[in-house]
PDB file of C-alpha atoms in Angstrom:
ATOM      1  CA  MET A  15      68.226   2.195  25.002  1.00 50.00           C
ATOM      2  CA  ARG A  16      69.692   0.655  28.200  1.00 56.00           C
ATOM      3  CA  VAL A  17      66.204  -0.330  29.263  1.00 56.00           C
ATOM      4  CA  PHE A  18      65.803  -2.490  26.141  1.00 52.00           C
ATOM      5  CA  THR A  19      69.401  -3.781  26.409  1.00 57.00           C
ATOM      6  CA  ASN A  20      68.892  -4.936  29.982  1.00 60.00           C
ATOM      7  CA  LEU A  21      65.668  -6.795  29.228  1.00 58.00           C
ATOM      8  CA  LYS A  22      65.779 -10.562  29.115  1.00 66.00           C
ATOM      9  CA  VAL A  23      65.610 -12.234  25.720  1.00 62.00           C
ATOM     10  CA  GLY A  24      62.250 -13.811  26.531  1.00 66.00           C
ATOM     11  CA  VAL A  25      60.740 -10.452  27.440  1.00 65.00           C
ATOM     12  CA  LYS A  26      62.099  -8.906  24.251  1.00 64.00           C
ATOM     13  CA  LEU A  27      60.612 -11.687  22.126  1.00 66.00           C
ATOM     14  CA  VAL A  28      57.228 -11.476  23.805  1.00 70.00           C
ATOM     15  CA  GLY A  29      57.210  -7.692  23.557  1.00 70.00           C
ATOM     16  CA  GLY A  30      58.175  -7.782  19.905  1.00 67.00           C
ATOM     17  CA  PHE A  31      55.524 -10.408  19.174  1.00 72.00           C
ATOM     18  CA  LEU A  32      52.821  -8.339  20.904  1.00 78.00           C
ATOM     19  CA  VAL A  33      53.763  -5.191  19.001  1.00 73.00           C
ATOM     20  CA  VAL A  34      53.741  -7.009  15.649  1.00 72.00           C
ATOM     21  CA  ALA A  35      50.443  -8.692  16.567  1.00 77.00           C
ATOM     22  CA  LEU A  36      48.962  -5.295  17.404  1.00 80.00           C
ATOM     23  CA  ILE A  37      50.074  -3.916  14.050  1.00 74.00           C
ATOM     24  CA  LEU A  38      48.571  -6.881  12.199  1.00 75.00           C
ATOM     25  CA  MET A  39      45.332  -6.619  14.165  1.00 81.00           C
ATOM     26  CA  THR A  40      45.048  -2.913  13.363  1.00 79.00           C
ATOM     27  CA  VAL A  41      45.592  -3.544   9.661  1.00 74.00           C
ATOM     28  CA  SER A  42      43.075  -6.402   9.718  1.00 76.00           C
ATOM     29  CA  ILE A  43      40.390  -4.316  11.446  1.00 81.00           C
ATOM     30  CA  PHE A  44      40.931  -1.438   9.040  1.00 76.00           C
ATOM     31  CA  THR A  45      40.707  -3.765   6.029  1.00 75.00           C
ATOM     32  CA  TYR A  46      37.557  -5.454   7.365  1.00 77.00           C
ATOM     33  CA  MET A  47      35.801  -2.136   7.941  1.00 79.00           C
ATOM     34  CA  GLU A  48      36.688  -0.891   4.458  1.00 74.00           C
ATOM     35  CA  ILE A  49      35.490  -4.135   2.872  1.00 75.00           C
ATOM     36  CA  GLU A  50      32.200  -3.768   4.752  1.00 75.00           C
ATOM     37  CA  ASN A  51      31.871  -0.221   3.409  1.00 74.00           C
ATOM     38  CA  LEU A  52      32.550  -1.436  -0.111  1.00 67.00           C
ATOM     39  CA  GLY A  53      29.927  -4.141   0.314  1.00 68.00           C
ATOM     40  CA  ALA A  54      27.366  -1.578   1.424  1.00 70.00           C
ATOM     41  CA  MET A  55      28.212   0.616  -1.587  1.00 62.00           C
ATOM     42  CA  GLN A  56      27.851  -2.317  -3.951  1.00 63.00           C
ATOM     43  CA  ASP A  57      24.514  -3.318  -2.434  1.00 64.00           C
ATOM     44  CA  ALA A  58      23.204   0.251  -2.695  1.00 64.00           C
ATOM     45  CA  GLY A  59      24.271   0.559  -6.328  1.00 63.00           C
ATOM     46  CA  SER A  60      22.742  -2.798  -7.185  1.00 65.00           C
ATOM     47  CA  GLN A  61      19.474  -1.860  -5.492  1.00 66.00           C
ATOM     48  CA  ARG A  62      19.252   1.404  -7.428  1.00 67.00           C
ATOM     49  CA  GLY A  63      19.735  -0.563 -10.632  1.00 67.00           C
ATOM     50  CA  ILE A  64      16.881  -2.874  -9.657  1.00 70.00           C
ATOM     51  CA  ASP A  65      14.746   0.136  -8.730  1.00 71.00           C
ATOM     52  CA  ALA A  66      15.464   1.696 -12.134  1.00 70.00           C
ATOM     53  CA  VAL A  67      14.195  -1.428 -13.902  1.00 68.00           C
ATOM     54  CA  GLU A  68      11.043  -1.377 -11.780  1.00 72.00           C
ATOM     55  CA  ALA A  69      10.526   2.311 -12.526  1.00 71.00           C
ATOM     56  CA  MET A  70      10.804   1.662 -16.255  1.00 71.00           C
ATOM     57  CA  LYS A  71       8.129  -1.037 -15.954  1.00 73.00           C
ATOM     58  CA  THR A  72       5.790   1.683 -14.685  1.00 79.00           C
ATOM     59  CA  ASN A  73       5.817   3.166 -18.187  1.00 77.00           C
ATOM     60  CA  ALA A  74       4.386  -0.109 -19.468  1.00 79.00           C
ATOM     61  CA  SER A  75       1.472   0.269 -17.053  1.00 82.00           C
ATOM     62  CA  ALA A  76       0.851   3.779 -18.413  1.00 84.00           C
ATOM     63  CA  VAL A  77       0.812   2.383 -21.957  1.00 84.00           C
ATOM     64  CA  THR A  78      -1.775  -0.205 -20.890  1.00 86.00           C
ATOM     65  CA  LEU A  79      -3.959   2.552 -19.489  1.00 88.00           C
ATOM     66  CA  TYR A  80      -3.779   4.502 -22.727  1.00 88.00           C
ATOM     67  CA  ARG A  81      -4.453   1.427 -24.852  1.00 90.00           C
ATOM     68  CA  THR A  82      -7.547   0.652 -22.768  1.00 91.00           C
ATOM     69  CA  ILE A  83      -8.804   4.200 -23.244  1.00 91.00           C
ATOM     70  CA  ALA A  84      -8.290   3.974 -27.009  1.00 90.00           C
ATOM     71  CA  ASP A  85      -9.997   0.562 -27.180  1.00 91.00           C
ATOM     72  CA  THR A  86     -12.985   1.909 -25.289  1.00 90.00           C
ATOM     73  CA  GLN A  87     -13.457   4.656 -27.866  1.00 89.00           C
ATOM     74  CA  LEU A  88     -12.955   2.391 -30.872  1.00 88.00           C
ATOM     75  CA  ASN A  89     -14.858  -0.728 -29.819  1.00 89.00           C
ATOM     76  CA  LEU A  90     -17.391   0.698 -27.357  1.00 89.00           C
ATOM     77  CA  ASP A  91     -17.085  -2.548 -25.384  1.00 89.00           C
ATOM     78  CA  PHE A  92     -17.702  -0.967 -22.019  1.00 90.00           C
ATOM     79  CA  GLU A  93     -17.937  -4.198 -20.023  1.00 89.00           C
ATOM     80  CA  GLY A  94     -14.748  -5.658 -21.467  1.00 89.00           C
ATOM     81  CA  SER A  95     -12.915  -2.364 -21.179  1.00 89.00           C
ATOM     82  CA  GLN A  96     -13.963  -2.030 -17.543  1.00 90.00           C
ATOM     83  CA  THR A  97     -12.328  -5.361 -16.678  1.00 91.00           C
ATOM     84  CA  VAL A  98      -9.069  -4.428 -18.395  1.00 90.00           C
ATOM     85  CA  TRP A  99      -9.208  -0.921 -16.910  1.00 92.00           C
ATOM     86  CA  ALA A 100      -9.614  -2.219 -13.360  1.00 92.00           C
ATOM     87  CA  ALA A 101      -6.565  -4.492 -13.735  1.00 90.00           C
ATOM     88  CA  ALA A 102      -4.523  -1.709 -15.323  1.00 89.00           C
ATOM     89  CA  LYS A 103      -5.415   0.641 -12.474  1.00 91.00           C
ATOM     90  CA  LEU A 104      -4.245  -1.880  -9.884  1.00 91.00           C
ATOM     91  CA  ASP A 105      -0.915  -2.290 -11.686  1.00 88.00           C
ATOM     92  CA  MET A 106      -0.466   1.464 -12.085  1.00 90.00           C
ATOM     93  CA  GLU A 107      -1.308   2.263  -8.483  1.00 90.00           C
ATOM     94  CA  ALA A 108       1.051  -0.437  -7.211  1.00 88.00           C
ATOM     95  CA  ALA A 109       3.782   0.911  -9.495  1.00 86.00           C
ATOM     96  CA  LEU A 110       3.247   4.500  -8.345  1.00 90.00           C
ATOM     97  CA  THR A 111       3.363   3.388  -4.714  1.00 89.00           C
ATOM     98  CA  SER A 112       6.701   1.686  -5.380  1.00 85.00           C
ATOM     99  CA  VAL A 113       8.027   4.779  -7.139  1.00 86.00           C
ATOM    100  CA  THR A 114       7.041   6.955  -4.180  1.00 88.00           C
ATOM    101  CA  LYS A 115       8.864   4.623  -1.771  1.00 86.00           C
ATOM    102  CA  MET A 116      11.978   4.545  -3.981  1.00 83.00           C
ATOM    103  CA  ALA A 117      12.198   8.341  -4.257  1.00 85.00           C
ATOM    104  CA  ASP A 118      14.983   9.551  -1.970  1.00 82.00           C
ATOM    105  CA  THR A 119      15.898  12.939  -3.456  1.00 86.00           C
ATOM    106  CA  PRO A 120      13.785  16.110  -3.752  1.00 90.00           C
ATOM    107  CA  GLU A 121      13.770  15.772  -7.553  1.00 91.00           C
ATOM    108  CA  GLU A 122      12.629  12.155  -7.423  1.00 87.00           C
ATOM    109  CA  GLN A 123       9.936  12.983  -4.906  1.00 91.00           C
ATOM    110  CA  THR A 124       8.709  15.780  -7.189  1.00 93.00           C
ATOM    111  CA  TRP A 125       8.582  13.427 -10.181  1.00 91.00           C
ATOM    112  CA  ALA A 126       6.709  10.819  -8.152  1.00 90.00           C
ATOM    113  CA  LYS A 127       4.127  13.418  -7.105  1.00 93.00           C
ATOM    114  CA  GLU A 128       3.756  14.741 -10.658  1.00 93.00           C
ATOM    115  CA  ALA A 129       3.142  11.204 -11.930  1.00 92.00           C
ATOM    116  CA  ARG A 130       0.562  10.570  -9.221  1.00 93.00           C
ATOM    117  CA  ASP A 131      -1.245  13.836  -9.973  1.00 95.00           C
ATOM    118  CA  ALA A 132      -1.285  13.072 -13.715  1.00 94.00           C
ATOM    119  CA  TYR A 133      -2.608   9.571 -13.040  1.00 94.00           C
ATOM    120  CA  ASP A 134      -5.433  10.994 -10.932  1.00 95.00           C
ATOM    121  CA  GLN A 135      -6.347  13.301 -13.815  1.00 96.00           C
ATOM    122  CA  VAL A 136      -6.335  10.377 -16.264  1.00 94.00           C
ATOM    123  CA  VAL A 137      -8.675   8.380 -14.028  1.00 94.00           C
ATOM    124  CA  GLU A 138     -11.002  11.320 -13.411  1.00 95.00           C
ATOM    125  CA  LEU A 139     -11.301  12.152 -17.112  1.00 95.00           C
ATOM    126  CA  TYR A 140     -11.818   8.562 -18.232  1.00 94.00           C
ATOM    127  CA  GLU A 141     -14.218   7.377 -15.545  1.00 93.00           C
ATOM    128  CA  ASN A 142     -16.239  10.512 -14.849  1.00 94.00           C
ATOM    129  CA  ARG A 143     -16.377  12.197 -18.236  1.00 94.00           C
ATOM    130  CA  MET A 144     -15.261  10.113 -21.192  1.00 93.00           C
ATOM    131  CA  VAL A 145     -16.986   6.786 -20.477  1.00 93.00           C
ATOM    132  CA  PRO A 146     -20.328   8.409 -19.549  1.00 93.00           C
ATOM    133  CA  ALA A 147     -20.196  10.501 -22.738  1.00 93.00           C
ATOM    134  CA  LEU A 148     -19.391   7.457 -24.893  1.00 93.00           C
ATOM    135  CA  LYS A 149     -22.152   5.437 -23.281  1.00 92.00           C
ATOM    136  CA  ALA A 150     -24.690   8.224 -23.792  1.00 92.00           C
ATOM    137  CA  ALA A 151     -23.898   8.571 -27.505  1.00 92.00           C
ATOM    138  CA  ASN A 152     -22.782   4.959 -28.056  1.00 90.00           C
ATOM    139  CA  ALA A 153     -20.218   6.463 -30.413  1.00 90.00           C
ATOM    140  CA  SER A 154     -17.271   8.801 -30.507  1.00 87.00           C
ATOM    141  CA  THR A 155     -18.367  12.411 -30.753  1.00 90.00           C
ATOM    142  CA  PRO A 156     -16.615  15.762 -31.163  1.00 91.00           C
ATOM    143  CA  GLU A 157     -16.892  16.060 -27.386  1.00 93.00           C
ATOM    144  CA  THR A 158     -15.146  12.722 -26.726  1.00 91.00           C
ATOM    145  CA  LEU A 159     -12.515  13.479 -29.363  1.00 90.00           C
ATOM    146  CA  LYS A 160     -11.759  16.689 -27.506  1.00 93.00           C
ATOM    147  CA  MET A 161     -11.483  14.650 -24.313  1.00 93.00           C
ATOM    148  CA  ASP A 162      -9.103  12.305 -26.120  1.00 91.00           C
ATOM    149  CA  ALA A 163      -6.825  15.229 -26.970  1.00 91.00           C
ATOM    150  CA  GLU A 164      -6.963  16.292 -23.325  1.00 93.00           C
ATOM    151  CA  MET A 165      -6.153  12.732 -22.306  1.00 92.00           C
ATOM    152  CA  ASP A 166      -3.027  12.792 -24.482  1.00 91.00           C
ATOM    153  CA  GLY A 167      -1.740  15.654 -22.372  1.00 93.00           C
ATOM    154  CA  TYR A 168      -2.404  13.810 -19.117  1.00 93.00           C
ATOM    155  CA  ILE A 169      -0.764  10.614 -20.359  1.00 92.00           C
ATOM    156  CA  SER A 170       2.282  12.618 -21.409  1.00 91.00           C
ATOM    157  CA  ALA A 171       2.324  14.293 -17.995  1.00 92.00           C
ATOM    158  CA  LEU A 172       2.258  10.804 -16.466  1.00 91.00           C
ATOM    159  CA  VAL A 173       4.992   9.251 -18.592  1.00 89.00           C
ATOM    160  CA  LYS A 174       7.530  12.100 -18.599  1.00 90.00           C
ATOM    161  CA  PRO A 175       8.206  12.250 -14.831  1.00 90.00           C
ATOM    162  CA  LEU A 176       8.309   8.443 -14.673  1.00 88.00           C
ATOM    163  CA  GLN A 177      10.950   8.397 -17.402  1.00 86.00           C
ATOM    164  CA  ALA A 178      12.914  11.128 -15.644  1.00 88.00           C
ATOM    165  CA  PHE A 179      12.647   9.126 -12.416  1.00 87.00           C
ATOM    166  CA  ALA A 180      13.975   5.964 -14.083  1.00 83.00           C
ATOM    167  CA  ASN A 181      16.844   7.900 -15.698  1.00 83.00           C
ATOM    168  CA  SER A 182      17.732   9.374 -12.312  1.00 81.00           C
ATOM    169  CA  LEU A 183      17.945   5.914 -10.739  1.00 77.00           C
ATOM    170  CA  LEU A 184      20.093   4.656 -13.619  1.00 76.00           C
ATOM    171  CA  ALA A 185      22.429   7.625 -13.155  1.00 76.00           C
ATOM    172  CA  GLU A 186      22.654   6.924  -9.419  1.00 72.00           C
ATOM    173  CA  SER A 187      23.446   3.285 -10.101  1.00 69.00           C
ATOM    174  CA  LYS A 188      26.182   4.254 -12.581  1.00 69.00           C
ATOM    175  CA  THR A 189      27.656   6.799 -10.158  1.00 65.00           C
ATOM    176  CA  GLY A 190      27.566   4.209  -7.397  1.00 63.00           C
ATOM    177  CA  ASP A 191      29.534   1.779  -9.569  1.00 65.00           C
ATOM    178  CA  GLN A 192      32.131   4.440 -10.301  1.00 63.00           C
ATOM    179  CA  VAL A 193      32.493   5.318  -6.609  1.00 63.00           C
ATOM    180  CA  PHE A 194      32.752   1.634  -5.747  1.00 65.00           C
ATOM    181  CA  ASP A 195      35.518   1.075  -8.303  1.00 65.00           C
ATOM    182  CA  ALA A 196      37.418   4.149  -7.094  1.00 66.00           C
ATOM    183  CA  ASN A 197      37.131   3.115  -3.439  1.00 69.00           C
ATOM    184  CA  LYS A 198      38.129  -0.461  -4.236  1.00 69.00           C
ATOM    185  CA  LEU A 199      41.295   0.773  -5.920  1.00 69.00           C
ATOM    186  CA  GLY A 200      41.946   3.177  -3.049  1.00 72.00           C
ATOM    187  CA  LEU A 201      41.507   0.368  -0.522  1.00 70.00           C
ATOM    188  CA  ALA A 202      43.954  -1.871  -2.357  1.00 73.00           C
ATOM    189  CA  GLN A 203      46.527   0.913  -2.442  1.00 75.00           C
ATOM    190  CA  THR A 204      45.953   1.842   1.195  1.00 74.00           C
ATOM    191  CA  VAL A 205      46.233  -1.743   2.413  1.00 72.00           C
ATOM    192  CA  MET A 206      49.448  -2.116   0.430  1.00 77.00           C
ATOM    193  CA  VAL A 207      50.936   1.057   1.910  1.00 76.00           C
ATOM    194  CA  VAL A 208      49.808   0.221   5.445  1.00 72.00           C
ATOM    195  CA  GLY A 209      51.168  -3.297   5.035  1.00 72.00           C
ATOM    196  CA  VAL A 210      54.556  -1.995   3.950  1.00 77.00           C
ATOM    197  CA  ILE A 211      54.637   0.534   6.793  1.00 74.00           C
ATOM    198  CA  GLY A 212      53.596  -2.149   9.272  1.00 70.00           C
ATOM    199  CA  THR A 213      56.303  -4.487   8.012  1.00 73.00           C
ATOM    200  CA  LEU A 214      58.981  -1.797   8.237  1.00 75.00           C
ATOM    201  CA  LEU A 215      57.781  -0.822  11.698  1.00 71.00           C
ATOM    202  CA  ALA A 216      57.846  -4.435  12.817  1.00 68.00           C
ATOM    203  CA  LEU A 217      61.385  -4.825  11.483  1.00 72.00           C
ATOM    204  CA  ALA A 218      62.459  -1.625  13.225  1.00 72.00           C
ATOM    205  CA  ILE A 219      60.961  -2.772  16.496  1.00 67.00           C
ATOM    206  CA  GLY A 220      62.607  -6.164  16.098  1.00 65.00           C
ATOM    207  CA  PHE A 221      65.943  -4.500  15.446  1.00 69.00           C
ATOM    208  CA  VAL A 222      65.602  -2.249  18.522  1.00 65.00           C
ATOM    209  CA  LEU A 223      64.560  -5.098  20.810  1.00 60.00           C
ATOM    210  CA  SER A 224      67.348  -7.358  19.600  1.00 61.00           C
ATOM    211  CA  ARG A 225      70.053  -4.960  20.683  1.00 62.00           C
TER     212      ARG A 225
END
């Protein structure tokens, strides 16, 4: 204690100021880092929500594929159907590519692969078997009706994993929001506690240096 007592007033004031400044700087750095972490959490949760919306749009592309297949059988307008089919394929392939890129868990990667495999089966059945059979008969036949039943299974196999994928992203987004809210509350409480401790410590240091 004699060391502090024998110090000049100016030295005590400067020392006390530096200690308090150090405390404030530490609290500020801690708060900044935690706010940055919260920002990253919020961005990640928001992105998963956006990804979920995009994944759900993929189902619309699958519906367009199925509608084109049905129209081909009913109307036998092969030229018109081919134009719509080509556009629907481009949309579906772009959507599946996006889904594959968004998948970041083993389950999501499995769903993305299942959807891609089902899509390939849809394309193979429609282009290589169904359309040639319809063109040859210029009408629906028991053979094409059987293919249609097979197609139903492939379309279902395409839609189900895409829906599961979208639900997974929505769940991740919801969980991210909950974690964000919990961490935000924890940060507020921590900053409050650290601020109180820093203030008490600063007062204690001031008291010691003033003696």
